[in-house]
Short mmCIF file of C-alpha atoms in Angstrom, two decimals:
data_model
loop_
_atom_site.label_atom_id
_atom_site.label_comp_id
_atom_site.label_asym_id
_atom_site.label_seq_id
_atom_site.Cartn_x
_atom_site.Cartn_y
_atom_site.Cartn_z
CA MET A 5 0.00 0.00 0.00
CA PRO A 6 1.53 3.38 -0.99
CA LYS A 7 2.60 5.67 1.81
CA ALA A 8 0.27 8.64 2.41
CA ALA A 9 1.69 11.92 1.17
CA PRO A 10 2.61 14.39 3.93
CA TYR A 11 0.74 17.69 4.27
CA ASP A 12 0.77 20.73 6.55
CA VAL A 13 -2.18 21.60 8.78
CA LEU A 14 -2.77 25.37 8.72
CA PHE A 15 -6.08 25.34 10.61
CA VAL A 16 -8.46 22.85 12.22
CA ASP A 17 -11.80 23.76 13.80
CA GLN A 18 -11.34 22.42 17.31
CA SER A 19 -15.00 23.07 18.17
CA GLN A 20 -16.43 20.61 15.67
CA ASN A 21 -17.75 17.58 17.58
CA ASP A 22 -18.51 15.18 14.76
CA PRO A 23 -17.49 11.64 15.78
CA ASN A 24 -16.06 11.02 12.31
CA PRO A 25 -12.57 12.36 11.57
CA LEU A 26 -12.26 15.29 9.19
CA PRO A 27 -11.29 14.33 5.64
CA THR A 28 -7.72 15.08 4.60
CA PRO A 29 -5.94 15.49 1.24
CA ASN A 30 -5.20 11.77 1.30
CA ASP A 31 -8.92 10.89 1.36
CA ILE A 32 -9.87 12.58 -1.92
CA ASP A 33 -9.49 9.70 -4.41
CA GLY A 34 -12.89 8.35 -5.39
CA SER A 35 -14.86 11.29 -4.00
CA GLU A 36 -17.87 12.70 -5.77
CA VAL A 37 -16.92 15.60 -8.06
CA LEU A 38 -19.25 18.57 -7.64
CA LEU A 39 -17.73 20.90 -10.20
CA ASN A 40 -15.75 20.33 -13.36
CA GLN A 41 -12.04 20.40 -12.80
CA SER A 42 -10.37 23.62 -13.92
CA SER A 43 -6.69 24.28 -14.42
CA GLY A 44 -6.11 25.16 -10.79
CA SER A 45 -9.20 24.46 -8.71
CA ARG A 46 -11.48 21.53 -8.02
CA LEU A 47 -14.34 20.79 -5.61
CA VAL A 48 -15.25 17.35 -4.27
CA ARG A 49 -17.87 16.16 -1.83
CA MET A 50 -16.97 13.81 1.00
CA GLN A 51 -18.84 11.99 3.80
CA GLN A 52 -22.10 13.72 2.82
CA LYS A 53 -21.44 16.79 4.99
CA PHE A 54 -18.08 18.04 3.67
CA VAL A 55 -16.65 19.52 0.51
CA ILE A 56 -12.97 20.06 -0.19
CA LYS A 57 -11.88 22.84 -2.49
CA PHE A 58 -8.30 22.36 -3.63
CA GLY A 59 -5.76 23.27 -6.26
CA ILE A 60 -2.73 25.42 -7.02
CA HIS A 61 -5.04 28.40 -7.57
CA VAL A 62 -6.74 27.92 -4.20
CA HIS A 63 -5.22 29.96 -1.37
CA PRO A 64 -5.59 29.87 2.43
CA ILE A 65 -6.81 33.47 2.52
CA GLU A 66 -10.13 32.38 0.98
CA ALA A 67 -10.79 30.27 4.07
CA ARG A 68 -9.43 33.01 6.33
CA ASN A 69 -11.98 35.40 4.78
CA MET A 70 -14.75 32.96 5.60
CA LEU A 71 -13.53 32.49 9.17
CA TYR A 72 -13.48 36.26 9.59
CA VAL A 73 -17.01 36.70 8.25
CA ALA A 74 -18.32 33.83 10.40
CA LYS A 75 -16.75 35.34 13.51
CA SER A 76 -17.80 38.94 12.83
CA THR A 77 -21.30 38.64 11.33
CA THR A 78 -24.37 36.42 11.14
CA VAL A 79 -24.14 36.19 7.33
CA PRO A 80 -24.82 32.55 6.33
CA ILE A 81 -21.72 31.04 4.72
CA PRO A 82 -20.26 27.51 4.59
CA ARG A 83 -18.44 26.57 7.78
CA VAL A 84 -14.68 26.07 7.43
CA TYR A 85 -13.38 22.94 9.17
CA ALA A 86 -9.74 22.77 8.10
CA ILE A 87 -7.05 24.22 5.86
CA TYR A 88 -4.25 22.01 4.57
CA GLN A 89 -1.32 22.51 2.21
CA ARG A 90 1.20 20.24 0.60
CA GLN A 91 3.90 20.42 -2.02
CA GLU A 92 3.08 18.54 -5.19
CA GLU A 93 4.76 18.35 -8.60
CA ARG A 94 2.54 21.11 -9.96
CA GLY A 95 3.27 23.42 -7.01
CA VAL A 96 1.85 24.17 -3.57
CA VAL A 97 -1.72 22.89 -3.34
CA THR A 98 -4.15 24.29 -0.75
CA TYR A 99 -7.07 22.21 0.54
CA ILE A 100 -10.05 23.89 2.24
CA VAL A 101 -12.45 21.55 4.04
CA MET A 102 -15.88 23.17 4.25
CA GLN A 103 -19.47 22.41 5.08
CA TYR A 104 -21.54 21.01 2.24
CA VAL A 105 -24.44 23.40 1.58
CA ALA A 106 -27.53 21.72 0.17
CA GLY A 107 -29.55 23.71 -2.30
CA THR A 108 -29.52 25.27 -5.75
CA THR A 109 -27.67 28.31 -7.02
CA LEU A 110 -29.70 31.45 -7.48
CA LEU A 111 -28.54 31.44 -11.10
CA ASN A 112 -30.26 28.12 -11.75
CA LEU A 113 -33.40 29.16 -9.87
CA TRP A 114 -33.79 32.68 -11.23
CA SER A 115 -35.95 32.01 -14.29
CA SER A 116 -38.45 30.05 -12.17
CA LEU A 117 -38.92 32.75 -9.53
CA ASP A 118 -41.72 35.30 -9.57
CA ARG A 119 -41.17 38.95 -8.67
CA ALA A 120 -42.27 38.46 -5.05
CA ARG A 121 -39.72 35.71 -4.39
CA LYS A 122 -36.96 37.61 -6.16
CA THR A 123 -37.73 40.67 -4.04
CA ALA A 124 -37.78 38.63 -0.82
CA ILE A 125 -34.37 37.12 -1.61
CA ALA A 126 -32.97 40.53 -2.53
CA ARG A 127 -34.12 42.00 0.77
CA ILE A 128 -32.42 39.20 2.72
CA LEU A 129 -29.20 39.64 0.74
CA ARG A 130 -29.36 43.37 1.47
CA THR A 131 -29.15 42.61 5.20
CA TYR A 132 -26.05 40.48 4.57
CA PHE A 133 -24.22 43.21 2.68
CA ASP A 134 -25.29 45.81 5.23
CA GLN A 135 -23.57 43.72 7.90
CA LEU A 136 -20.37 43.52 5.86
CA ARG A 137 -20.44 47.26 5.28
CA GLN A 138 -20.67 47.94 9.01
CA LEU A 139 -17.54 45.96 9.95
CA GLN A 140 -14.78 48.05 11.52
CA HIS A 141 -12.15 48.61 8.85
CA PRO A 142 -8.40 48.23 9.52
CA GLY A 143 -7.45 51.59 8.06
CA TYR A 144 -6.35 50.38 4.63
CA PHE A 145 -7.62 49.12 1.28
CA GLY A 146 -6.44 45.54 0.83
CA ASN A 147 -6.90 41.96 1.93
CA ILE A 148 -7.28 40.83 5.54
CA ALA A 149 -3.62 39.80 5.67
CA GLY A 150 -2.45 43.33 4.82
CA GLY A 151 -1.67 42.71 1.15
CA PRO A 152 -3.30 44.32 -1.90
CA PRO A 153 -7.00 43.67 -2.67
CA LEU A 154 -7.71 40.24 -4.15
CA ASP A 155 -9.58 41.50 -7.19
CA ASP A 156 -8.50 39.99 -10.54
CA MET A 157 -7.53 43.47 -11.63
CA PHE A 158 -4.62 43.23 -9.20
CA SER A 159 -3.90 39.52 -8.84
CA ALA A 160 -4.27 38.27 -12.42
CA THR A 161 -2.91 41.20 -14.43
CA ARG A 162 0.54 41.07 -15.97
CA GLY A 163 3.07 42.82 -13.74
CA ALA A 164 0.58 43.56 -10.95
CA HIS A 165 2.24 41.11 -8.56
CA VAL A 166 5.07 43.57 -7.91
CA VAL A 167 2.88 45.28 -5.31
CA LYS A 168 2.72 43.32 -2.05
CA THR A 169 1.11 45.77 0.36
CA SER A 170 -2.24 47.39 1.01
CA PHE A 171 -3.10 51.02 0.28
CA ALA A 172 -3.57 53.60 3.00
CA ALA A 173 -5.78 55.92 0.95
CA GLU A 174 -8.05 55.89 -2.08
CA ASP A 175 -5.55 58.02 -4.02
CA GLU A 176 -2.91 55.28 -3.64
CA LEU A 177 -5.39 52.67 -4.85
CA ILE A 178 -6.31 54.80 -7.88
CA ASP A 179 -2.63 55.29 -8.73
CA TYR A 180 -2.17 51.53 -8.64
CA ILE A 181 -5.21 50.91 -10.86
CA ILE A 182 -3.68 53.23 -13.45
CA ARG A 183 -0.31 51.53 -13.06
CA VAL A 184 -1.86 48.10 -13.64
CA TYR A 185 -3.64 49.42 -16.73
CA SER A 186 -0.36 50.79 -18.07
CA LEU A 187 1.52 47.56 -17.32
CA TYR A 188 -1.10 45.53 -19.12
CA LEU A 189 -1.49 47.61 -22.28
CA GLY A 190 1.98 49.11 -22.51
CA GLU A 191 3.08 51.92 -24.78
CA ARG A 192 0.13 51.52 -27.14
CA ALA A 193 -2.09 52.95 -24.41
CA ALA A 194 0.28 55.71 -23.28
CA HIS A 195 -2.08 58.55 -24.27
CA LYS A 196 -5.08 56.85 -22.61
CA THR A 197 -2.99 56.25 -19.49
CA ARG A 198 -2.26 59.96 -19.19
CA TYR A 199 -5.95 60.67 -19.62
CA TYR A 200 -6.80 58.25 -16.81
CA GLN A 201 -4.16 59.87 -14.61
CA HIS A 202 -6.03 63.14 -15.09
CA VAL A 203 -9.63 61.97 -14.72
CA LEU A 204 -9.76 58.90 -12.44
CA PRO A 205 -8.80 60.73 -9.23
CA THR A 206 -11.96 62.75 -9.74
CA VAL A 207 -14.43 60.04 -10.74
CA LEU A 208 -13.28 56.96 -8.77
CA ARG A 209 -14.45 58.21 -5.41
CA GLY A 210 -16.12 56.45 -2.53
CA ASN A 211 -16.48 57.95 0.92
CA GLY A 212 -12.81 57.47 1.75
CA SER A 213 -13.35 54.52 4.10
CA PRO A 214 -12.69 50.85 3.24
CA VAL A 215 -15.58 48.38 3.48
CA PHE A 216 -15.32 44.60 3.54
CA ARG A 217 -16.82 43.13 0.38
CA HIS A 218 -17.32 39.69 -1.14
CA ASN A 219 -16.29 41.05 -4.57
CA ASP A 220 -17.69 38.23 -6.67
CA PHE A 221 -21.38 38.90 -6.19
CA GLN A 222 -23.05 36.81 -8.85
CA ARG A 223 -26.05 34.51 -8.73
CA LYS A 224 -23.80 31.47 -9.17
CA ASN A 225 -22.26 32.31 -5.78
CA ILE A 226 -25.59 32.40 -3.93
CA MET A 227 -26.95 29.03 -2.79
CA ILE A 228 -30.64 28.91 -1.93
CA GLN A 229 -31.19 26.22 0.69
CA PRO A 230 -34.36 24.09 0.88
CA ASP A 231 -35.67 26.41 3.64
CA GLU A 232 -35.14 29.39 1.25
CA THR A 233 -32.15 30.79 3.19
CA PRO A 234 -29.56 32.34 0.85
CA VAL A 235 -25.95 31.30 1.57
CA ILE A 236 -23.01 33.18 0.07
CA ILE A 237 -20.15 31.00 -1.23
CA ASP A 238 -16.75 31.58 -2.91
CA TRP A 239 -14.97 34.19 -0.80
CA GLU A 240 -11.62 34.10 -2.63
CA PHE A 241 -11.78 37.74 -3.79
CA ALA A 242 -13.04 39.33 -0.56
CA SER A 243 -11.05 42.31 0.75
CA TRP A 244 -11.37 45.85 2.06
CA TYR A 245 -12.48 47.96 -0.93
CA PRO A 246 -13.87 51.43 -1.63
CA THR A 247 -17.62 51.72 -1.12
CA TYR A 248 -18.35 51.53 -4.86
CA TRP A 249 -16.34 48.39 -5.61
CA GLU A 250 -18.93 45.66 -4.94
CA TYR A 251 -21.53 47.32 -7.14
CA SER A 252 -18.96 47.87 -9.88
CA THR A 253 -17.82 44.24 -9.99
CA ALA A 254 -21.41 42.99 -9.77
CA THR A 255 -22.50 45.02 -12.78
CA PHE A 256 -19.38 44.06 -14.75
CA ALA A 257 -20.09 40.37 -14.07
CA ASN A 258 -23.62 40.83 -15.43
CA GLY A 259 -22.12 40.94 -18.91
CA GLY A 260 -25.04 39.40 -20.80
CA TRP A 261 -27.72 41.75 -19.42
CA ASN A 262 -30.26 39.28 -20.74
CA ASP A 263 -32.70 39.27 -17.82
CA ASP A 264 -33.87 41.42 -14.90
CA TRP A 265 -31.04 40.60 -12.43
CA HIS A 266 -29.80 44.23 -12.48
CA ASP A 267 -33.17 45.39 -11.10
CA TYR A 268 -32.46 43.40 -7.94
CA VAL A 269 -28.75 44.18 -7.69
CA ARG A 270 -29.71 47.77 -6.96
CA MET A 271 -32.02 46.58 -4.17
CA ILE A 272 -29.16 44.65 -2.60
CA LEU A 273 -26.28 47.11 -3.10
CA ASP A 274 -26.01 50.88 -3.06
CA GLU A 275 -25.63 52.10 -6.64
CA TYR A 276 -22.46 53.71 -7.97
CA PRO A 277 -23.13 53.87 -11.72
CA THR A 278 -20.41 56.39 -12.53
CA GLN A 279 -17.58 54.45 -10.89
CA SER A 280 -18.96 51.21 -12.31
CA LEU A 281 -18.87 52.49 -15.89
CA TRP A 282 -15.29 53.74 -15.60
CA LEU A 283 -13.96 50.53 -14.04
CA SER A 284 -15.87 48.36 -16.50
CA SER A 285 -14.45 50.35 -19.40
CA MET A 286 -10.91 49.82 -18.14
CA LYS A 287 -11.43 46.09 -17.62
CA LEU A 288 -12.86 45.67 -21.10
CA GLU A 289 -9.83 47.41 -22.57
CA MET A 290 -7.49 45.16 -20.60
CA TRP A 291 -9.20 41.78 -20.91
CA THR A 292 -10.91 41.74 -24.31
#
């Protein structure tokens, strides 16, 4: 019988009193696959009550975000039971053991819901985001570990990884957004970069204070349980952002605009249409 591969234990929920041992990275073979495998992330279900999210593109801070939200709010999210890491041929792989949440994504349910049910769900989600907005900020814009925000604009853009710290003020964040844009598009966008340097400090304005945001607010990341309770999943991009950021990313993610979802986004989140249009324009230039 092959020897089990070693792994590091970064966190274990000592309060969980289940008589069965928590699953580990060595228990994954043969588990039920919940989602299709991507290049760096996979999700499997184990022992009926657990899921493990793992891969080289999975990072411990996603679980740390969830632990922070669970400790600081009453927002329903999957419980985190353990965080593991081990070195594999493809790189360092993180394993997050979480609670399995029964239900259906809001994306899959949406077309079957009438206006009253959509409104009821939106009002509940509004209370969740109100709680996140009221959390005491740490005095910077960035992730909970003190690094830069986890938005794709910073983490997945060519050259953006050179910045390792958070931003003390909105002006610093705006300067970095422009820098990322310039790094990505290079000299061919030099004139547009100078224009952004002139105009963005005026238009990309929140209230000056960071707020904790999920930053991937899409219907696919909302599970509706059998008792109708919405549960927010996938916290990998959560960080302290300007007040307008959640609305901006939510509208950008609504790329198809082929149904009435936007009518309910504005019930759930405060609207910042000006900032949203500017950020969306930049992202389209960079990523399409």
